[in-house]
Short mmCIF file of C-alpha atoms in Angstrom, two decimals:
data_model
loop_
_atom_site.label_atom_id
_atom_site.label_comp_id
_atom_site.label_asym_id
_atom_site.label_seq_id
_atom_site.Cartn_x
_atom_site.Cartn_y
_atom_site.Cartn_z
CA UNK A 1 -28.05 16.44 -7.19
CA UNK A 2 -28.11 18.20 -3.89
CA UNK A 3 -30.87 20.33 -5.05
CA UNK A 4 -33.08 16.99 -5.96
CA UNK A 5 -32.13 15.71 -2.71
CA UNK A 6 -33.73 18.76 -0.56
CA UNK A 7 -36.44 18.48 -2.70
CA UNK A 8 -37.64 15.01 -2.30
CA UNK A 9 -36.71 14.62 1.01
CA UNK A 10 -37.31 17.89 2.70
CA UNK A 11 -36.83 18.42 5.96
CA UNK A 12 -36.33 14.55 6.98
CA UNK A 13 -32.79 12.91 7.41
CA UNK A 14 -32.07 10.15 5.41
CA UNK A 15 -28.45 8.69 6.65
CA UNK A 16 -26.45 9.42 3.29
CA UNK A 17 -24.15 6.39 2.83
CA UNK A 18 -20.98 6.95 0.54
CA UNK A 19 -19.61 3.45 -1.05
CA UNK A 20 -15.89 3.16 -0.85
CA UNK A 21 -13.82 5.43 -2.15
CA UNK A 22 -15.66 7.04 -5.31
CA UNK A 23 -18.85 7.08 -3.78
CA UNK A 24 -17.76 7.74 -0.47
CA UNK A 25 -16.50 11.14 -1.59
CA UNK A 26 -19.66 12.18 -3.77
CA UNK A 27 -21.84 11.75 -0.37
CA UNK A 28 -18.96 13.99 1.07
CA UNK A 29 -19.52 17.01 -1.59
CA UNK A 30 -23.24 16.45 -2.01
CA UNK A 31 -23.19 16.74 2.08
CA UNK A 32 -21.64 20.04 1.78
CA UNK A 33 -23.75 21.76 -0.28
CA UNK A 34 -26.91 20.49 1.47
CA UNK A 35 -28.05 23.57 3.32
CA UNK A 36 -28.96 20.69 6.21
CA UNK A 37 -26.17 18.21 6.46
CA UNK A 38 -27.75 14.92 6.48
CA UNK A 39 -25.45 12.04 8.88
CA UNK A 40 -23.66 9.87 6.83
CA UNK A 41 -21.78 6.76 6.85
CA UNK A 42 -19.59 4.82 4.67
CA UNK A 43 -20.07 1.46 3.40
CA UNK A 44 -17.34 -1.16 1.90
CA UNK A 45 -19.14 -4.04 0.18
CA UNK A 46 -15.88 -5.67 -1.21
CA UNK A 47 -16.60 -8.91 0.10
CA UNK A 48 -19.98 -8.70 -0.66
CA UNK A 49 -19.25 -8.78 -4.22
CA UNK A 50 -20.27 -11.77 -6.94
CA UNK A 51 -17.42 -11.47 -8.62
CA UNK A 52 -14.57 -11.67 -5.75
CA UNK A 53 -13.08 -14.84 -7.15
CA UNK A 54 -12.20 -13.29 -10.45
CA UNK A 55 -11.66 -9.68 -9.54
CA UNK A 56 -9.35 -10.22 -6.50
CA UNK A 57 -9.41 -7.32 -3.25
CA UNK A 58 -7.60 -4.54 -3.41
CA UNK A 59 -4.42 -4.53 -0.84
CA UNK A 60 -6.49 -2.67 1.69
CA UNK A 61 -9.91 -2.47 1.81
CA UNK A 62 -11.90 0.27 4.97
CA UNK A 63 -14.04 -1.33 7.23
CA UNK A 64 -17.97 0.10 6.59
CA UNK A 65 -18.80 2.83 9.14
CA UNK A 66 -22.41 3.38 9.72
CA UNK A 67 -23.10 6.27 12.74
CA UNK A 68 -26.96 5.33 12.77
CA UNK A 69 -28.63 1.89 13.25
CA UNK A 70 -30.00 0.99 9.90
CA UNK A 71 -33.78 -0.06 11.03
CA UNK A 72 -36.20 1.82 10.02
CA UNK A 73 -33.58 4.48 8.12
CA UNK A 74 -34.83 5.89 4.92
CA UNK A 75 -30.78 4.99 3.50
CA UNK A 76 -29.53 7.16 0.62
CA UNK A 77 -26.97 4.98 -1.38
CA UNK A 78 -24.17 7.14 -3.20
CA UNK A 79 -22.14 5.72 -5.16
CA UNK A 80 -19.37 7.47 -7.94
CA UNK A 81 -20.39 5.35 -11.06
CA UNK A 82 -23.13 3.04 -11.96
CA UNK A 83 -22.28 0.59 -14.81
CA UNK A 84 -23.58 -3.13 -14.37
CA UNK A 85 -24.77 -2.70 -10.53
CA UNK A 86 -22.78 -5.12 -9.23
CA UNK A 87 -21.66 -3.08 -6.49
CA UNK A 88 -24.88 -1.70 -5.98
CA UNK A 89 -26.40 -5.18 -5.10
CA UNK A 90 -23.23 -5.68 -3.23
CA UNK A 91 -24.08 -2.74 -1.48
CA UNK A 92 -27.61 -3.62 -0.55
CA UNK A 93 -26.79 -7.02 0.47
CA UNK A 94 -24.16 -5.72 2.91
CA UNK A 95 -26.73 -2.75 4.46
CA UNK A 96 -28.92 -5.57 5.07
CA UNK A 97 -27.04 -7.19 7.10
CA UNK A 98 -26.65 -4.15 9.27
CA UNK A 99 -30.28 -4.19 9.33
CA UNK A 100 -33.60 -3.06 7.66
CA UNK A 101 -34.13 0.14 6.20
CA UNK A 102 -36.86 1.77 5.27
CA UNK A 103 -36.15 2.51 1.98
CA UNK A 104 -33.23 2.49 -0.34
CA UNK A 105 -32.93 5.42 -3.09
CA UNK A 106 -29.52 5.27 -5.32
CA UNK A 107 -27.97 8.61 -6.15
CA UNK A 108 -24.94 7.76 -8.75
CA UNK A 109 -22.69 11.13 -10.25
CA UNK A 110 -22.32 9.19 -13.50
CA UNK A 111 -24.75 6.15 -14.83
CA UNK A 112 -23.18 4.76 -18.04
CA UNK A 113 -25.42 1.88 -18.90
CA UNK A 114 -24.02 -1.25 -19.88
CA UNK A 115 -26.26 -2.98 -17.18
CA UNK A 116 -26.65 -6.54 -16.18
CA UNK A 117 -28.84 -6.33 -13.33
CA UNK A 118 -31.52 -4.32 -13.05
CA UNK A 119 -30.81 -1.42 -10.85
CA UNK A 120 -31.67 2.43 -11.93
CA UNK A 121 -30.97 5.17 -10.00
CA UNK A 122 -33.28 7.43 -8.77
CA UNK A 123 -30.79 10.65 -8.59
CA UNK A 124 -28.68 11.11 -11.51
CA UNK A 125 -25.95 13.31 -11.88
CA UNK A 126 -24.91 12.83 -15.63
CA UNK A 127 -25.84 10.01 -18.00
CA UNK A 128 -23.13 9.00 -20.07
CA UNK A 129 -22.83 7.18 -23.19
CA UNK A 130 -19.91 5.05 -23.51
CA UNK A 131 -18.28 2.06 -25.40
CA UNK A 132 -18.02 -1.08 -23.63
CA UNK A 133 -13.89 0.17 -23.81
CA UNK A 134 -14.36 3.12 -21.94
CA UNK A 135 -14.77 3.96 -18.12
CA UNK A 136 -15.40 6.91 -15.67
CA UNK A 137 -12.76 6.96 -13.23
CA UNK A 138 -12.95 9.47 -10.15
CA UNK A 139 -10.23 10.93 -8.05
CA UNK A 140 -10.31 13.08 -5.27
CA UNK A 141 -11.58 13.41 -2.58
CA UNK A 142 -10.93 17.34 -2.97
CA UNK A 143 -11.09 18.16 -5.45
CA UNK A 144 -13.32 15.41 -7.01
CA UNK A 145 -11.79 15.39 -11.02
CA UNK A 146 -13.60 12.36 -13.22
CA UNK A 147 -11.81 11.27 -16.30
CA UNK A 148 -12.73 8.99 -19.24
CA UNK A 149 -10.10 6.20 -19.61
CA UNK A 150 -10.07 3.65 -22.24
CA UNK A 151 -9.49 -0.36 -21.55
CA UNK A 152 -6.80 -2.16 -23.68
CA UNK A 153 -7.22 -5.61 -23.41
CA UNK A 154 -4.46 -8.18 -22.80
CA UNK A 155 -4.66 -11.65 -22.81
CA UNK A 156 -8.45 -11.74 -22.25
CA UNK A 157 -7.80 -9.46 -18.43
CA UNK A 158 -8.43 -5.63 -18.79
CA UNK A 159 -6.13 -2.99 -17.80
CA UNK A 160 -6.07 0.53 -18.13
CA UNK A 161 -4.25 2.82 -20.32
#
């Protein structure tokens, strides 16, 4: 991913934003091995999301730190996992209201379909194919170890086993 990076963007710096946590600590490895570390910021779209009401907040959520002024940015969005893209349209909505970029290119580590808005990403890590019962969960941030962890569902909410 870091090689496809340097080669479609070259010697320009894109600000490399990391969604929180997963996707916060891709940007952070992919940074790394970038022979030009590119600045990057953070970005929390938790209350950006369509489906607050239903999936609650987690008991703290970061505030999104950007250390560039999003006009004009070309904005690379990293994020850990890309399933149905809610958070990425989360995502965009919130960078919007920072201001307006450029462009927007997604980089995702793992895409594993199941989709229900249509949002691709343009650097892939790994495509995955999974049952609608399975999910990629990441841990890190060093070292970065993804596991495959099946949903068992109870009473019509999901939890993991």
């Amino acid at each position: 991913m870091a090689k496809a990076i340097t080669e479609q963007y070259g010697d320009s710096s894109p600000l490399l934003v990391g969604i929180e946590s997963g996707g916060a600590w891709v940007a952070q490895a992919l940074n790394e091995k970038l022979a030009k570390p590119l600045p990057m910021g953070t970005l929390n779209p938790a209350f950006y999301r369509d489906d607050f009401d239903t999936r609650g907040l987690k008991s703290t959520v970061s505030p999104s730190k950007l250390p560039l002024e999003v006009d004009g940015q070309h904005i690379l969005l990293v994020d850990d996992v890309l399933m149905t893209g809610r958070t990425i349209r989360a995502a965009m909505n919130e960078l919007f209201d920072f201001g307006r970029p450029a462009s927007i290119a997604l980089v995702v580590l793992f895409d594993i379909g199941h989709r229900q808005l249509p949002i691709r990403a343009d650097i892939c890590g790994e495509t995955l194919a999974l049952p609608p019962h399975q999910r990629v969960e990441l841990r890190g941030p060093s070292p970065l170890v993804a596991e495959i962890r099946n949903l068992v569902v109870e009473d019509e909410t999901e939890t993991r086993s």
